[in-house]
Amino acid sequence: MDGDDTVTAEVCREDDVGDGQLLEVMVAGYPVLLVRNRKEFRALGSKCPHYGAPLSKGVLRGERLRCPWHGACFNIRTGDIEEYPALDCISCFKVTVEDGKVFITAKKKDLESSLRVKDASRRCLLNKNTMLLLGGGVAALVCAETLRQEGFTGRIIMATKEKHVPYDKSKLSKEMNLKAEDVYLRKPEFLQAQGIEFWTEKEAVSVDFQKQKVHFMDGSSQKYHQLLIATGSHSGFLKVPGADLQNVCTLQTPEESSKILELATGKNLVIVGASFIGMEVAAFLSDKAGNISVVEREEFPFQHTLGPQVGGVTMKMLQNKGVKFCMKTELCELKGRDGKVAEAALANGENLPADVVVVGIGSTPNSTFLKGTSIARDDKGAILVDLHMQTNIPNVFAAGDVVTFPVALLDGDRSSIHHQQVAEAHGHCAALNMLKRGKELRTVPYFWTTLLGKSIRYAGRRGQREGNRTSSLPICSPTQLGLGLVNTVWLQSSPEAAQALDWLPWLWEGIHGHCCEGQPGATEIPDLLHQVSESMASPCPGNRAQSSLLQPAEIPRRLHIPWLCTKGSCWVLNQRKPKQGKEGEENEPK
């Protein structure tokens, strides 16, 4: 021990760790991740700052370490975050090798927490420039933090109609028993220390782009030098008789999440829409509500996002928990008693008892305050941005759920992707371009959901035009809870496809040794992935040996990969099919 605050500990012998291996070791009673990469040792925080996943179970490619749960990436030299959804970096520690022995030196306070907040500049009152960020979600938050991390010392204002500092919205439907403070991404004190002004219950009602001024509902206004619009989206509204009855709910805020839990416990719950929110609410309340009915006009849940095979499996899982599905029909009317909803009438003639109704049908960009301005929006109200997150208005950027943006994976075709990781990438990219850095958005979209302890993870973006649909082929019975599915992966020759290949060994790691014996095709999957990797001249990592990322020119124009993942996780890696003519892990939290 060197002084009271610094510890030096021998953790292993040099030959105990192979090249490319990730090993969790103990230093003064704290876990530390030891990485050997190209014969050099690195020591890092052992837990992902996002949800605490063990990084020793992650995948190393080059100098990038990918989290095994939700795909956050860290540079092993610096510990810096390189891909979201994590917000923070991981700690780095000194490693020395003497006489074949490996030693790690670290400060005790750094060992206590795996995360490290990236250094940021301080507010300087002499800098009169104002960055005004409309919205209180992750896109605006990451933008604000990136501005400070990249040296901006002027004024940063985040203005939101919300009552809370930025929070983890993905948990509202997955863990409905949490308080608002339990899902905060940053505490008010953190924002204050960063010199970020956070205005709550401050809703923008109009923008004068010529005068560079935003007007708010309370009658106040604020001028800006550069503006970010990250106002998000809201759930679709019911347009049926009785939609205005009491206990007809949407799920947008922590208060609404708590209200639904309270109202539905022991009662009759009707969920309109078998989307991610609807299915997650059904899963969480399956052992709490008296009866649950899901109403959906399609044949399967997730039909247009994950396809009928995944949807069929998840539907069967929830049916086994007593959830009733009313598919291929829709809600016609809500009937009430004493002002409260009591019954849901369906188009097929069925009437469902309904003490509470949760609406989860689509989403609409929060952009009506821009109506009548010159900012470019699509027919749904989404703001059009380019790869720099720049709008058609000088000094005005937009990010998150409120935008439609060119997805490089789709050859630049526009799409609205309402994923947390994408919103964070938007905010980061926007901040860099507000600082004139010329950064283009090059992230691979990623999404996850959790139902009854099973995880579905989706990387890439499904093509939206006819003929660009990916095919799925079930290879196990929907009644099996292993969620074993085969899907098709299409990779294109582009920088994004090269980045997407970074997911391949991660997926392979997730299924290696976990294929269900006796299931059709189960034994062929690891061999198949080896063959695919060999065809790309890049080996699958097996035992987490590293493999270098292929250059775009080395990637086949089309690559067809069926694959299997079981034991509680279904991986869906989807990318767009080229246009015609062109050639175990630890238990994951909810």
Coordinates of C-alpha atoms in Angstrom, one line a residue:
M1 CA 0.0 0.0 0.0
D2 CA 1.4 3.4 -1.1
G3 CA -0.1 5.9 1.4
D4 CA -3.6 5.9 2.8
D5 CA -5.4 6.4 -0.5
T6 CA -3.5 4.3 -3.0
V7 CA -3.3 0.5 -3.2
T8 CA -1.0 -1.7 -5.2
A9 CA -1.9 -5.4 -5.4
E10 CA -0.6 -8.4 -7.3
V11 CA -3.6 -9.9 -9.2
C12 CA -2.2 -12.7 -11.3
R13 CA 0.8 -14.0 -13.2
E14 CA 1.4 -12.6 -16.7
D15 CA 0.8 -16.0 -18.4
D16 CA -2.5 -16.4 -16.6
V17 CA -4.2 -14.1 -19.1
G18 CA -4.2 -14.8 -22.8
D19 CA -4.2 -12.1 -25.5
G20 CA -7.7 -10.7 -26.0
Q21 CA -8.9 -12.2 -22.6
L22 CA -11.1 -10.3 -20.1
L23 CA -10.5 -11.3 -16.5
E24 CA -12.1 -10.0 -13.3
V25 CA -9.6 -9.7 -10.5
M26 CA -9.8 -8.3 -7.0
V27 CA -7.9 -5.3 -5.7
A28 CA -8.3 -4.4 -2.0
G29 CA -11.6 -6.3 -2.0
Y30 CA -13.0 -4.5 -5.1
P31 CA -13.5 -6.1 -8.5
V32 CA -11.4 -4.8 -11.4
L33 CA -11.4 -5.8 -15.0
L34 CA -8.0 -6.9 -16.4
V35 CA -7.7 -6.8 -20.2
R36 CA -4.8 -8.1 -22.2
N37 CA -4.8 -6.6 -25.7
R38 CA -2.0 -7.1 -28.2
K39 CA 0.2 -8.2 -25.2
E40 CA -0.5 -5.0 -23.3
F41 CA -2.4 -5.0 -20.0
R42 CA -5.2 -2.6 -19.1
A43 CA -7.2 -2.3 -15.9
L44 CA -10.6 -0.9 -15.9
G45 CA -13.8 -0.6 -13.8
S46 CA -15.5 -4.0 -13.9
K47 CA -19.2 -2.8 -14.2
C48 CA -21.0 -1.0 -17.0
P49 CA -22.2 2.4 -15.7
H50 CA -25.5 1.8 -17.4
Y51 CA -27.1 -1.1 -15.5
G52 CA -24.1 -2.6 -13.8
A53 CA -23.4 -5.4 -16.3
P54 CA -20.2 -7.4 -15.7
L55 CA -17.8 -6.2 -18.4
S56 CA -15.8 -9.4 -18.0
K57 CA -18.6 -11.1 -20.0
G58 CA -18.4 -8.4 -22.7
V59 CA -16.7 -8.6 -26.1
L60 CA -13.4 -7.0 -27.0
R61 CA -12.7 -6.0 -30.6
G62 CA -9.5 -3.9 -31.1
E63 CA -9.5 -1.3 -28.3
R64 CA -13.3 -1.3 -28.0
L65 CA -15.0 -3.2 -25.2
R66 CA -18.8 -3.8 -25.6
C67 CA -21.1 -4.3 -22.7
P68 CA -22.8 -7.8 -22.7
W69 CA -26.3 -6.4 -21.9
H70 CA -27.1 -3.3 -23.8
G71 CA -24.2 -2.7 -26.1
A72 CA -22.5 0.3 -24.5
C73 CA -18.9 0.6 -25.7
F74 CA -15.7 1.8 -23.9
N75 CA -12.2 2.5 -25.1
I76 CA -9.9 0.2 -23.1
R77 CA -7.0 2.8 -23.2
T78 CA -9.0 5.7 -21.8
G79 CA -12.2 4.1 -20.4
D80 CA -14.1 6.7 -22.3
I81 CA -17.6 5.9 -23.5
E82 CA -17.7 5.4 -27.3
E83 CA -21.3 4.1 -27.8
Y84 CA -24.4 4.6 -25.8
P85 CA -26.8 3.9 -23.8
A86 CA -24.4 4.4 -20.9
L87 CA -23.8 8.0 -20.0
D88 CA -20.5 7.7 -18.1
C89 CA -17.0 6.4 -18.7
I90 CA -15.3 3.6 -16.7
S91 CA -12.3 4.1 -14.4
C92 CA -8.8 3.2 -15.6
F93 CA -6.0 1.9 -13.3
K94 CA -2.2 1.6 -13.6
V95 CA -0.9 -1.8 -14.5
T96 CA 2.7 -3.0 -14.1
V97 CA 4.4 -6.3 -14.8
E98 CA 7.5 -7.3 -12.8
D99 CA 9.1 -10.7 -12.9
G100 CA 6.1 -12.2 -14.6
K101 CA 3.7 -10.9 -12.0
V102 CA 0.9 -8.4 -12.8
F103 CA 0.2 -5.5 -10.4
I104 CA -2.6 -3.0 -10.4
T105 CA -2.3 0.4 -8.6
A106 CA -5.4 2.4 -7.9
K107 CA -6.9 4.9 -5.5
K108 CA -9.4 3.5 -3.1
K109 CA -12.0 6.1 -3.9
D110 CA -11.8 5.1 -7.6
L111 CA -12.1 1.4 -6.8
E112 CA -15.4 2.0 -4.9
S113 CA -17.2 2.9 -8.2
S114 CA -16.6 1.5 -11.7
L115 CA -17.9 4.7 -13.4
R116 CA -16.0 7.9 -14.1
V117 CA -17.7 11.1 -15.1
K118 CA -15.9 12.6 -18.1
D119 CA -14.0 15.9 -17.4
A120 CA -16.0 19.0 -18.3
S121 CA -15.2 22.7 -18.8
R122 CA -16.7 25.2 -16.4
R123 CA -19.1 28.0 -17.1
C124 CA -17.4 31.3 -17.9
L125 CA -19.5 34.5 -17.4
L126 CA -17.4 36.3 -20.0
N127 CA -18.7 33.9 -22.7
K128 CA -22.1 35.4 -23.7
N129 CA -23.1 32.6 -26.1
T130 CA -26.3 30.8 -25.2
M131 CA -27.1 27.2 -26.2
L132 CA -30.9 26.7 -25.7
L133 CA -32.0 23.1 -25.6
L134 CA -35.7 22.4 -25.7
G135 CA -36.5 19.1 -24.0
G136 CA -35.7 17.2 -20.9
G137 CA -34.9 13.8 -22.3
V138 CA -31.6 11.9 -23.0
A139 CA -31.0 13.7 -26.4
A140 CA -31.0 17.1 -24.7
L141 CA -29.1 15.8 -21.7
V142 CA -26.3 14.2 -23.8
C143 CA -26.1 17.4 -25.9
A144 CA -25.7 19.5 -22.8
E145 CA -23.0 17.3 -21.3
T146 CA -21.1 16.9 -24.6
L147 CA -21.0 20.7 -25.0
R148 CA -19.3 21.0 -21.6
Q149 CA -17.0 18.0 -22.2
E150 CA -15.9 19.5 -25.5
G151 CA -14.9 22.8 -24.0
F152 CA -18.0 25.1 -24.4
T153 CA -18.0 27.6 -21.5
G154 CA -21.1 29.7 -22.4
R155 CA -24.6 29.4 -21.1
I156 CA -26.5 26.1 -21.5
I157 CA -30.2 26.1 -20.8
M158 CA -32.4 22.9 -20.8
A159 CA -36.1 23.8 -20.9
T160 CA -38.7 21.1 -20.5
K161 CA -42.4 20.8 -19.7
E162 CA -41.6 17.9 -17.4
K163 CA -41.5 18.2 -13.6
H164 CA -38.3 16.1 -13.3
V165 CA -34.7 16.1 -14.3
P166 CA -33.9 13.6 -17.1
Y167 CA -35.0 10.1 -16.2
D168 CA -34.8 6.6 -17.7
K169 CA -38.1 6.4 -19.6
S170 CA -37.4 2.8 -20.6
K171 CA -38.1 1.7 -17.0
L172 CA -41.6 3.3 -16.8
S173 CA -43.2 0.3 -18.4
K174 CA -40.7 -2.4 -17.2
E175 CA -40.6 -1.5 -13.5
M176 CA -43.7 0.4 -12.6
N177 CA -43.2 0.2 -8.8
L178 CA -40.3 2.7 -8.9
K179 CA -40.4 6.3 -7.7
A180 CA -39.5 9.1 -10.0
E181 CA -36.2 9.7 -8.1
D182 CA -35.3 6.0 -8.7
V183 CA -35.1 6.5 -12.4
Y184 CA -33.3 9.8 -12.5
L185 CA -30.3 9.7 -14.9
R186 CA -28.8 12.8 -13.3
K187 CA -29.5 14.5 -10.0
P188 CA -30.2 18.3 -9.9
E189 CA -26.9 18.8 -8.1
F190 CA -25.0 17.2 -11.0
L191 CA -26.5 19.5 -13.6
Q192 CA -25.9 22.5 -11.3
A193 CA -22.2 21.5 -10.9
Q194 CA -21.9 21.2 -14.7
G195 CA -23.2 24.7 -15.1
I196 CA -26.4 23.5 -16.9
E197 CA -29.5 25.5 -16.2
F198 CA -32.5 23.2 -16.0
W199 CA -35.9 24.8 -16.3
T200 CA -38.8 22.5 -15.4
E201 CA -42.5 23.0 -16.3
K202 CA -41.3 25.4 -19.1
E203 CA -43.1 24.4 -22.3
A204 CA -42.2 26.1 -25.6
V205 CA -45.2 27.4 -27.5
S206 CA -43.5 29.2 -30.4
V207 CA -40.2 30.0 -32.0
D208 CA -39.2 33.1 -33.9
F209 CA -36.3 31.8 -36.0
Q210 CA -35.5 35.2 -37.5
K211 CA -35.1 36.8 -34.0
Q212 CA -33.7 33.6 -32.6
K213 CA -36.1 33.6 -29.7
V214 CA -38.3 31.0 -28.0
H215 CA -41.6 31.9 -26.3
F216 CA -42.9 29.8 -23.4
M217 CA -46.4 29.1 -22.1
D218 CA -45.8 31.1 -19.0
G219 CA -45.3 34.2 -21.1
S220 CA -41.6 34.4 -20.9
S221 CA -39.1 34.2 -23.7
Q222 CA -35.4 33.3 -24.2
K223 CA -33.0 34.3 -27.0
Y224 CA -30.4 31.9 -28.2
H225 CA -27.3 31.7 -30.4
Q226 CA -27.9 28.1 -31.2
L227 CA -31.0 26.0 -30.6
L228 CA -31.6 22.3 -30.1
I229 CA -35.2 21.0 -30.4
A230 CA -35.4 17.7 -28.6
T231 CA -39.0 17.8 -27.4
G232 CA -39.7 14.1 -27.9
S233 CA -43.0 12.5 -28.8
H234 CA -46.3 11.5 -27.2
S235 CA -48.5 8.5 -27.3
G236 CA -51.3 8.3 -29.8
F237 CA -54.7 9.3 -28.6
L238 CA -57.9 7.2 -28.7
K239 CA -60.5 8.5 -31.1
V240 CA -63.5 6.5 -29.9
P241 CA -66.6 7.4 -27.8
G242 CA -65.6 7.4 -24.1
A243 CA -62.0 8.2 -24.6
D244 CA -62.3 11.0 -22.1
L245 CA -63.6 8.8 -19.3
Q246 CA -61.6 8.7 -16.1
N247 CA -58.9 5.9 -15.7
V248 CA -58.1 5.9 -19.5
C249 CA -54.4 6.4 -19.3
T250 CA -51.3 6.9 -21.4
L251 CA -47.8 6.1 -20.1
Q252 CA -45.4 9.0 -20.5
T253 CA -44.3 10.0 -17.0
P254 CA -43.3 8.5 -13.6
E255 CA -46.6 9.7 -12.2
E256 CA -48.6 8.0 -14.9
S257 CA -46.7 4.8 -14.4
S258 CA -47.4 4.8 -10.6
K259 CA -51.1 5.7 -11.3
I260 CA -51.5 2.7 -13.7
L261 CA -50.0 0.3 -11.2
E262 CA -52.3 1.6 -8.4
L263 CA -55.4 1.5 -10.5
A264 CA -54.8 -1.9 -12.1
T265 CA -53.8 -3.9 -9.0
G266 CA -56.5 -6.5 -8.5
K267 CA -58.7 -4.9 -11.3
N268 CA -59.7 -5.4 -14.9
L269 CA -57.0 -3.9 -17.2
V270 CA -57.4 -3.4 -20.9
I271 CA -54.3 -2.5 -22.9
V272 CA -54.9 -1.0 -26.4
G273 CA -52.0 -1.8 -28.6
A274 CA -49.5 -4.7 -28.5
S275 CA -46.4 -2.5 -28.9
F276 CA -43.4 -2.5 -26.7
I277 CA -45.1 -0.4 -24.0
G278 CA -48.3 -2.4 -24.1
M279 CA -46.5 -5.7 -23.9
E280 CA -44.1 -4.5 -21.1
V281 CA -47.1 -3.2 -19.1
A282 CA -48.9 -6.6 -19.5
A283 CA -45.8 -8.5 -18.5
F284 CA -45.2 -6.4 -15.3
L285 CA -48.8 -6.4 -14.2
S286 CA -49.5 -10.1 -15.2
D287 CA -49.3 -11.1 -11.5
K288 CA -50.8 -8.0 -10.1
A289 CA -53.9 -7.1 -12.1
G290 CA -57.1 -9.1 -11.7
N291 CA -57.5 -9.7 -15.5
I292 CA -55.5 -8.3 -18.4
S293 CA -56.8 -8.1 -22.0
V294 CA -54.7 -6.8 -24.9
V295 CA -56.5 -5.4 -27.9
E296 CA -54.5 -5.3 -31.2
R297 CA -55.5 -4.9 -34.8
E298 CA -52.6 -7.1 -36.1
E299 CA -52.4 -10.9 -35.8
F300 CA -49.3 -10.8 -33.5
P301 CA -47.5 -8.4 -31.2
F302 CA -44.5 -6.5 -32.6
Q303 CA -45.7 -7.6 -36.1
H304 CA -44.2 -4.7 -38.0
T305 CA -41.0 -4.4 -35.9
L306 CA -39.8 -7.8 -34.9
G307 CA -42.1 -9.9 -37.1
P308 CA -44.7 -12.6 -36.4
Q309 CA -42.3 -15.3 -35.1
V310 CA -41.0 -13.2 -32.2
G311 CA -44.5 -11.8 -31.7
G312 CA -46.0 -15.2 -31.5
V313 CA -43.5 -16.4 -28.9
T314 CA -44.0 -13.4 -26.7
M315 CA -47.8 -13.7 -27.0
K316 CA -47.6 -17.3 -25.9
M317 CA -45.4 -16.4 -22.9
L318 CA -48.0 -13.9 -21.7
Q319 CA -50.9 -16.2 -22.4
N320 CA -49.3 -18.7 -20.1
K321 CA -49.5 -16.0 -17.5
G322 CA -53.2 -15.5 -18.0
V323 CA -53.1 -12.5 -20.3
K324 CA -55.9 -12.5 -22.9
F325 CA -55.2 -11.4 -26.4
C326 CA -57.9 -9.9 -28.7
M327 CA -56.1 -9.8 -32.0
K328 CA -57.2 -8.7 -35.5
T329 CA -59.8 -6.4 -34.0
E330 CA -59.9 -2.9 -32.5
L331 CA -61.6 -0.8 -29.9
C332 CA -64.9 0.8 -30.9
E333 CA -66.2 2.4 -27.7
L334 CA -65.4 2.8 -24.0
K335 CA -68.5 2.7 -21.8
G336 CA -68.5 4.3 -18.4
R337 CA -70.2 4.3 -15.0
D338 CA -70.1 7.4 -12.8
G339 CA -67.6 9.0 -15.1
K340 CA -65.1 6.2 -14.9
V341 CA -64.4 3.6 -17.6
A342 CA -66.2 0.3 -17.0
E343 CA -66.3 -1.6 -20.3
A344 CA -64.5 -1.8 -23.6
A345 CA -66.5 -2.6 -26.7
L346 CA -64.6 -4.2 -29.6
A347 CA -65.2 -4.3 -33.3
N348 CA -65.7 -8.1 -33.2
G349 CA -68.7 -7.7 -30.9
E350 CA -66.9 -8.6 -27.7
N351 CA -67.2 -6.6 -24.5
L352 CA -64.4 -6.5 -22.0
P353 CA -64.6 -5.5 -18.4
A354 CA -62.3 -2.5 -18.0
D355 CA -61.6 -0.7 -14.7
V356 CA -58.5 0.9 -16.3
V357 CA -57.4 1.3 -19.9
V358 CA -53.8 1.8 -21.0
V359 CA -53.3 3.3 -24.4
G360 CA -50.1 2.3 -26.3
I361 CA -50.8 3.0 -29.9
G362 CA -48.2 4.8 -31.9
S363 CA -46.5 8.1 -31.2
T364 CA -46.6 11.6 -32.5
P365 CA -43.7 14.2 -32.5
N366 CA -44.1 17.0 -30.0
S367 CA -43.7 19.7 -32.7
T368 CA -47.1 21.5 -33.0
F369 CA -45.5 24.6 -31.5
L370 CA -43.5 24.8 -34.8
K371 CA -46.6 24.9 -36.9
G372 CA -46.6 27.9 -39.2
T373 CA -42.8 28.3 -39.1
S374 CA -40.4 27.6 -42.0
I375 CA -38.7 24.7 -40.3
A376 CA -39.0 21.5 -42.5
R377 CA -41.2 18.7 -41.1
D378 CA -42.7 15.6 -42.7
D379 CA -46.4 14.8 -42.9
K380 CA -46.4 13.3 -39.4
G381 CA -44.8 16.4 -37.9
A382 CA -41.3 15.0 -37.5
I383 CA -38.5 17.6 -38.0
L384 CA -36.2 16.8 -41.0
V385 CA -32.5 16.8 -40.1
D386 CA -29.4 15.8 -42.0
L387 CA -26.5 13.6 -40.7
H388 CA -25.2 16.5 -38.7
M389 CA -28.6 16.8 -36.9
Q390 CA -29.0 20.2 -38.6
T391 CA -32.4 21.4 -39.7
N392 CA -33.0 23.7 -42.7
I393 CA -32.8 26.7 -40.4
P394 CA -29.3 28.1 -39.6
N395 CA -28.2 27.5 -36.0
V396 CA -31.1 25.2 -35.3
F397 CA -30.6 21.5 -34.6
A398 CA -33.0 18.7 -33.6
A399 CA -32.6 15.3 -32.0
G400 CA -34.4 12.3 -30.6
D401 CA -38.0 11.2 -31.1
V402 CA -39.0 14.5 -32.6
V403 CA -36.9 14.0 -35.8
T404 CA -36.8 12.0 -38.9
F405 CA -33.2 11.5 -40.0
P406 CA -31.2 9.8 -42.8
V407 CA -30.1 6.4 -41.6
A408 CA -26.8 5.4 -43.1
L409 CA -27.8 1.7 -42.8
L410 CA -30.7 2.4 -45.1
D411 CA -28.6 4.2 -47.8
G412 CA -29.7 7.5 -46.3
D413 CA -33.4 6.8 -46.3
R414 CA -35.2 8.8 -43.6
S415 CA -36.6 7.1 -40.5
S416 CA -37.9 8.0 -37.1
I417 CA -36.3 5.7 -34.5
H418 CA -37.6 6.1 -31.0
H419 CA -34.8 4.3 -29.1
Q420 CA -32.9 5.7 -26.1
Q421 CA -29.5 4.8 -27.6
V422 CA -30.3 6.6 -30.8
A423 CA -31.5 9.7 -29.0
E424 CA -28.3 9.8 -27.0
A425 CA -26.3 9.5 -30.2
H426 CA -28.3 12.3 -31.8
G427 CA -27.6 14.6 -28.8
H428 CA -23.9 13.9 -28.9
C429 CA -23.7 14.5 -32.7
A430 CA -25.8 17.7 -32.5
A431 CA -23.5 19.1 -29.7
L432 CA -20.4 18.5 -31.8
N433 CA -21.9 20.2 -34.8
M434 CA -23.1 23.1 -32.7
L435 CA -19.4 23.5 -32.0
K436 CA -18.6 23.3 -35.7
R437 CA -16.9 19.9 -35.6
G438 CA -18.4 18.5 -38.8
K439 CA -19.5 15.2 -37.2
E440 CA -21.8 12.8 -39.1
L441 CA -24.2 10.4 -37.4
R442 CA -22.8 6.9 -37.8
T443 CA -24.5 4.9 -35.0
V444 CA -26.1 1.5 -35.4
P445 CA -29.6 1.7 -33.9
Y446 CA -30.1 -0.6 -30.9
F447 CA -33.1 -1.5 -28.8
W448 CA -34.0 -3.9 -26.0
T449 CA -37.1 -5.0 -24.2
T450 CA -37.6 -7.4 -21.3
L451 CA -40.7 -9.6 -20.8
L452 CA -41.1 -12.0 -17.8
G453 CA -37.3 -12.2 -17.4
K454 CA -36.7 -12.8 -21.1
S455 CA -34.7 -10.3 -23.1
I456 CA -35.2 -9.4 -26.8
R457 CA -32.5 -7.3 -28.3
Y458 CA -32.6 -5.7 -31.7
A459 CA -29.7 -4.1 -33.6
G460 CA -29.9 -2.4 -36.9
R461 CA -32.9 -1.1 -38.7
R462 CA -35.6 -2.9 -40.7
G463 CA -36.2 -1.6 -44.2
Q464 CA -39.5 0.1 -44.6
R465 CA -40.1 -0.3 -48.3
E466 CA -41.9 -3.2 -49.8
G467 CA -39.5 -6.0 -50.6
N468 CA -37.0 -4.9 -47.9
R469 CA -38.5 -7.1 -45.2
T470 CA -36.3 -9.5 -43.4
S471 CA -37.4 -13.1 -43.2
S472 CA -37.7 -15.1 -39.9
L473 CA -38.0 -18.8 -39.5
P474 CA -39.0 -20.3 -36.1
I475 CA -37.0 -23.4 -35.2
C476 CA -38.5 -24.2 -31.8
S477 CA -42.1 -24.4 -30.5
P478 CA -43.6 -21.0 -29.3
T479 CA -44.5 -22.9 -26.0
Q480 CA -40.8 -23.2 -25.1
L481 CA -39.7 -20.4 -23.0
G482 CA -36.2 -20.4 -24.4
L483 CA -37.2 -18.0 -27.2
G484 CA -35.2 -19.9 -29.9
L485 CA -35.6 -18.2 -33.2
V486 CA -33.8 -18.0 -36.6
N487 CA -33.6 -14.6 -38.3
T488 CA -32.0 -13.2 -41.4
V489 CA -29.2 -10.6 -41.3
W490 CA -28.4 -8.5 -44.2
L491 CA -25.2 -6.5 -44.1
Q492 CA -24.3 -3.8 -46.7
S493 CA -20.9 -2.7 -47.8
S494 CA -20.8 0.6 -45.8
P495 CA -19.0 2.0 -42.7
E496 CA -22.2 1.2 -40.8
A497 CA -22.2 -2.4 -41.9
A498 CA -18.6 -2.6 -40.7
Q499 CA -19.7 -1.2 -37.4
A500 CA -22.6 -3.7 -37.3
L501 CA -20.1 -6.5 -37.7
D502 CA -18.8 -5.5 -34.3
W503 CA -22.1 -7.0 -33.0
L504 CA -21.5 -10.4 -34.6
P505 CA -19.0 -11.7 -32.1
W506 CA -21.1 -10.3 -29.3
L507 CA -24.1 -12.2 -30.5
W508 CA -21.9 -15.3 -31.0
E509 CA -20.6 -14.9 -27.5
G510 CA -24.2 -14.7 -26.2
I511 CA -25.2 -18.1 -27.7
H512 CA -21.9 -20.0 -27.4
G513 CA -22.6 -23.0 -25.2
H514 CA -26.3 -22.0 -24.7
C515 CA -28.0 -23.7 -27.7
C516 CA -30.8 -25.9 -26.6
E517 CA -30.0 -29.5 -27.1
G518 CA -32.5 -31.4 -29.2
Q519 CA -33.9 -28.4 -30.9
P520 CA -33.8 -28.4 -34.7
G521 CA -30.7 -26.7 -36.1
A522 CA -29.4 -25.9 -32.6
T523 CA -26.0 -27.7 -33.1
E524 CA -25.4 -26.0 -36.4
I525 CA -25.5 -22.4 -35.3
P526 CA -22.0 -22.0 -33.7
D527 CA -20.5 -23.9 -36.6
L528 CA -22.4 -21.6 -39.0
L529 CA -21.2 -18.5 -37.3
H530 CA -17.6 -19.8 -37.6
Q531 CA -18.2 -20.4 -41.3
V532 CA -19.6 -16.9 -41.7
S533 CA -16.7 -15.4 -39.9
E534 CA -14.2 -17.4 -42.0
S535 CA -16.0 -16.2 -45.2
M536 CA -15.3 -12.6 -44.0
A537 CA -11.7 -13.4 -43.1
S538 CA -12.4 -12.5 -39.5
P539 CA -12.7 -15.2 -36.8
C540 CA -15.4 -15.4 -34.3
P541 CA -13.9 -14.7 -30.9
G542 CA -14.5 -18.0 -29.1
N543 CA -13.2 -17.5 -25.5
R544 CA -13.3 -13.8 -26.2
A545 CA -10.2 -13.7 -28.4
Q546 CA -10.2 -10.5 -30.3
S547 CA -10.8 -10.2 -34.0
S548 CA -10.2 -7.1 -36.0
L549 CA -13.0 -5.1 -37.6
L550 CA -13.2 -5.6 -41.4
Q551 CA -12.8 -2.6 -43.6
P552 CA -16.0 -1.7 -45.7
A553 CA -14.4 -3.0 -48.9
E554 CA -13.9 -6.4 -47.3
I555 CA -17.5 -6.9 -46.5
P556 CA -19.6 -8.9 -48.9
R557 CA -22.3 -6.9 -50.6
R558 CA -24.9 -9.2 -49.1
L559 CA -24.5 -11.6 -46.2
H560 CA -27.2 -14.0 -45.2
I561 CA -26.8 -15.2 -41.6
P562 CA -29.5 -17.3 -39.9
W563 CA -28.7 -17.7 -36.2
L564 CA -30.1 -18.9 -32.9
C565 CA -30.0 -17.5 -29.4
T566 CA -31.7 -19.2 -26.5
K567 CA -31.7 -19.4 -22.7
G568 CA -33.6 -16.3 -22.0
S569 CA -32.4 -14.0 -24.7
C570 CA -33.5 -13.6 -28.3
W571 CA -31.1 -11.6 -30.4
V572 CA -32.5 -10.0 -33.6
L573 CA -29.9 -8.4 -35.8
N574 CA -31.8 -6.8 -38.7
Q575 CA -30.5 -4.7 -41.5
R576 CA -31.9 -3.7 -44.7
K577 CA -32.0 -6.2 -47.6
P578 CA -30.1 -4.6 -50.5
K579 CA -32.2 -3.1 -53.3
Q580 CA -32.9 -5.3 -56.2
G581 CA -30.0 -5.3 -58.7
K582 CA -27.3 -4.6 -56.1
E583 CA -24.9 -7.3 -55.5
G584 CA -24.4 -17.2 -19.9
E585 CA -24.5 -14.0 -18.7
E586 CA -25.6 -12.8 -15.3
N587 CA -29.3 -12.1 -14.9
E588 CA -30.0 -8.9 -16.7
P589 CA -32.2 -6.3 -14.8
K590 CA -35.4 -5.2 -16.4

